């Protein structure tokens, strides 16, 4: 296996295992390779014959935990396993039939050997490639309790501290909340600006003067600088003035950079988002001589939004895997009535005997599952396998190696078909949570789940402990939702912001507070999540400011 | 040592448990064989696993195991001991809805297999 998996921190083998290895090496393990039978949820069983029920050779039970001796292949239950090793000298090591895990009969305890796991896993990789079917049946990892928690949020609703002030009074709106005038189909820009202005790391960056337009070298030279334009916007948004603001300068600067999009036509909000971040990176990078390489870059864009994706391509013939890492600043998720469903939703339908998958609605977790699924590449996409030495069919799987501070999830609602030269919008409602735990989509979880209970450690991923139910860095809370309503050509973008536990609808110049249900029921297009700790920190900062600013800035009604 | 499905009960078994109990055991075995043959056993296993995960039972068990290991110390606990200690707790805390669903499925299966 050429996978970049390092074997660290293995428990020491007991004497019996060491002796066994000295005598037999890995031959015993390999002889079992054909008997391993893989299941969708990562479990590997030992199947001696197709339909035979394994039984203890001493007492015939089949209901207890059974172990198969590596040397003589006789099966014993947990009560008789010690007897087996006492009657047969040297028959110390066995394999748990249901789980394919090593067991020492003399120590009466589970033991671990990376070489054994390697043998098991390489069979599983091949098995995965061979047995994957297309369509909704593809299930790679069993969903854990995390899914239930995500969904239950939608029923119970999230609980947040609400300050006792009177919500109807506009002066008690959180600081920074201000409408943006539509300058001619510019709602796509307004929507993204609202989300970025209230992203805590970005807000802090600009408000603390880290890109001051008066001190900017590019601007003094008369060059265009988008971060400077943003500096103006931040200052205006947080000035306390509540009259709607016109971001004309930013629009003009952006047109100059992206001349092909300089029209009064409706643009794609997501496209604007990417290009804006890109410009910020360019300008910041040049001014401050930061690294140009995306992974190392310390510009505000990358500090806030940059994460790392892992892509594993596995040869279905020999099981060898090649791994690559790519940075990302957002994740685009496919939304399709067929694949928006999570594996658990599909299984529900299997239990009920129905083949149809349309009974439940698409969820965000379904889309994330689809994104991290093991995808069998078509016969026309054969890749060169290093160990086979020729082009072979392969399977590919994505997972997240490192999560960013701010996670932007883009729902691909606009479908452009090159063959048919048509575009369409996918209107289906997508259910999404306000609190999102990303640990099931991390590389350690995705790769770990493929192989059941194996001894893997992932270089540097120590902070994402997939065995604990929630790691602090993998918990995210939503802070903005950009929605699109209407048709492809003539739609409208609106942003919902969550500030201090309350939701505000930002529809160009009009801002009002709305109930949670409204946000849950909207047609989401871009979801902005921030790491838990970022939100918590922001809560504290905002409340301090509201108290002091509210007094000094009585404002005119909007 | 070879074994076969038709092997008679071991001499250790209580002779008094003949008749009714013996028939029940044989019936259970027949049902199990039918379940395995038809592949329904796998479906049921998957169903139970999913339900137990969904209702949080698996997480509860994991926490219980952790607690036990913390108490005894990592080096002193064996898998067998954990099984011995946690199994009664586990069996007791399976939700009734899961049991009912499983029972229902098995009943349906038996009915359809008998036809």
PDB file of C-alpha atoms in Angstrom, chain A residues 39 41 43 45 51-53 55 57-60 62-63 65 67 98 103 108-110 142-145 148 347 350-351 467-468, chain B residues 1 3 5 7 10 28-29 32-33 36-37 42-43 46-47 49-51 53-56 59 62 66 77-80 83 105:
ATOM      1  CA  UNK A  39     -19.552  -4.870   4.691  1.00  0.00           C
ATOM      2  CA  UNK A  41     -20.195  -0.023   7.286  1.00  0.00           C
ATOM      3  CA  UNK A  43     -16.908  -4.183   9.307  1.00  0.00           C
ATOM      4  CA  UNK A  45     -16.252 -10.694   8.899  1.00  0.00           C
ATOM      5  CA  UNK A  51     -24.141 -19.955   4.320  1.00  0.00           C
ATOM      6  CA  UNK A  52     -22.542 -21.874   7.109  1.00  0.00           C
ATOM      7  CA  UNK A  53     -23.138 -20.684  10.636  1.00  0.00           C
ATOM      8  CA  UNK A  55     -20.196 -22.628  15.888  1.00  0.00           C
ATOM      9  CA  UNK A  57     -16.310 -26.734  18.332  1.00  0.00           C
ATOM     10  CA  UNK A  58     -16.631 -27.496  22.022  1.00  0.00           C
ATOM     11  CA  UNK A  59     -20.195 -26.503  22.788  1.00  0.00           C
ATOM     12  CA  UNK A  60     -21.829 -25.736  19.468  1.00  0.00           C
ATOM     13  CA  UNK A  62     -23.296 -19.709  17.679  1.00  0.00           C
ATOM     14  CA  UNK A  63     -24.689 -16.835  19.691  1.00  0.00           C
ATOM     15  CA  UNK A  65     -18.403 -14.172  20.479  1.00  0.00           C
ATOM     16  CA  UNK A  67     -12.775 -16.922  17.633  1.00  0.00           C
ATOM     17  CA  UNK A  98     -17.419 -11.186  13.464  1.00  0.00           C
ATOM     18  CA  UNK A 103      -7.211 -12.145  20.063  1.00  0.00           C
ATOM     19  CA  UNK A 108      -7.677 -13.579  27.159  1.00  0.00           C
ATOM     20  CA  UNK A 109      -7.464 -10.159  25.607  1.00  0.00           C
ATOM     21  CA  UNK A 110      -7.438  -8.399  22.277  1.00  0.00           C
ATOM     22  CA  UNK A 142     -22.341   4.032   8.976  1.00  0.00           C
ATOM     23  CA  UNK A 143     -23.683   7.256  10.412  1.00  0.00           C
ATOM     24  CA  UNK A 144     -23.041   7.694  14.026  1.00  0.00           C
ATOM     25  CA  UNK A 145     -25.079   9.374  16.670  1.00  0.00           C
ATOM     26  CA  UNK A 148     -29.188  12.113  15.070  1.00  0.00           C
ATOM     27  CA  UNK A 347     -31.516   2.342   4.367  1.00  0.00           C
ATOM     28  CA  UNK A 350     -34.648  -0.605   2.167  1.00  0.00           C
ATOM     29  CA  UNK A 351     -36.063  -1.790   5.463  1.00  0.00           C
ATOM     30  CA  UNK A 467     -13.260   8.393  18.702  1.00  0.00           C
ATOM     31  CA  UNK A 468     -14.572  11.165  20.901  1.00  0.00           C
TER      32      UNK A 468
ATOM     33  CA  UNK B   1     -11.538 -30.624  15.443  1.00  0.00           C
ATOM     34  CA  UNK B   3     -17.888 -29.845  13.878  1.00  0.00           C
ATOM     35  CA  UNK B   5     -24.573 -28.468  12.572  1.00  0.00           C
ATOM     36  CA  UNK B   7     -23.853 -32.487  16.338  1.00  0.00           C
ATOM     37  CA  UNK B  10     -22.635 -32.023  24.760  1.00  0.00           C
ATOM     38  CA  UNK B  28     -34.611 -21.453  17.325  1.00  0.00           C
ATOM     39  CA  UNK B  29     -31.855 -23.062  15.362  1.00  0.00           C
ATOM     40  CA  UNK B  32     -31.687 -18.949  12.557  1.00  0.00           C
ATOM     41  CA  UNK B  33     -30.630 -21.128   9.664  1.00  0.00           C
ATOM     42  CA  UNK B  36     -29.054 -16.738   7.451  1.00  0.00           C
ATOM     43  CA  UNK B  37     -29.864 -18.584   4.249  1.00  0.00           C
ATOM     44  CA  UNK B  42     -27.787  -9.528   7.650  1.00  0.00           C
ATOM     45  CA  UNK B  43     -30.577  -7.031   7.076  1.00  0.00           C
ATOM     46  CA  UNK B  46     -27.848  -3.837  10.041  1.00  0.00           C
ATOM     47  CA  UNK B  47     -31.246  -2.615  11.211  1.00  0.00           C
ATOM     48  CA  UNK B  49     -27.068  -1.592  14.525  1.00  0.00           C
ATOM     49  CA  UNK B  50     -28.592   1.498  12.966  1.00  0.00           C
ATOM     50  CA  UNK B  51     -31.350   1.783  15.539  1.00  0.00           C
ATOM     51  CA  UNK B  53     -26.717   4.063  16.986  1.00  0.00           C
ATOM     52  CA  UNK B  54     -29.607   6.408  16.254  1.00  0.00           C
ATOM     53  CA  UNK B  55     -31.043   6.268  19.740  1.00  0.00           C
ATOM     54  CA  UNK B  56     -27.657   6.935  21.301  1.00  0.00           C
ATOM     55  CA  UNK B  59     -22.566   6.216  22.550  1.00  0.00           C
ATOM     56  CA  UNK B  62     -18.903   3.704  24.731  1.00  0.00           C
ATOM     57  CA  UNK B  66     -14.595   4.520  29.112  1.00  0.00           C
ATOM     58  CA  UNK B  77      -8.679  -4.139  31.680  1.00  0.00           C
ATOM     59  CA  UNK B  78      -9.220  -6.888  29.141  1.00  0.00           C
ATOM     60  CA  UNK B  79     -11.800  -7.035  26.405  1.00  0.00           C
ATOM     61  CA  UNK B  80     -13.402 -10.016  28.095  1.00  0.00           C
ATOM     62  CA  UNK B  83     -17.809  -7.553  27.795  1.00  0.00           C
ATOM     63  CA  UNK B 105     -39.656  -8.213  11.536  1.00  0.00           C
TER      64      UNK B 105
END
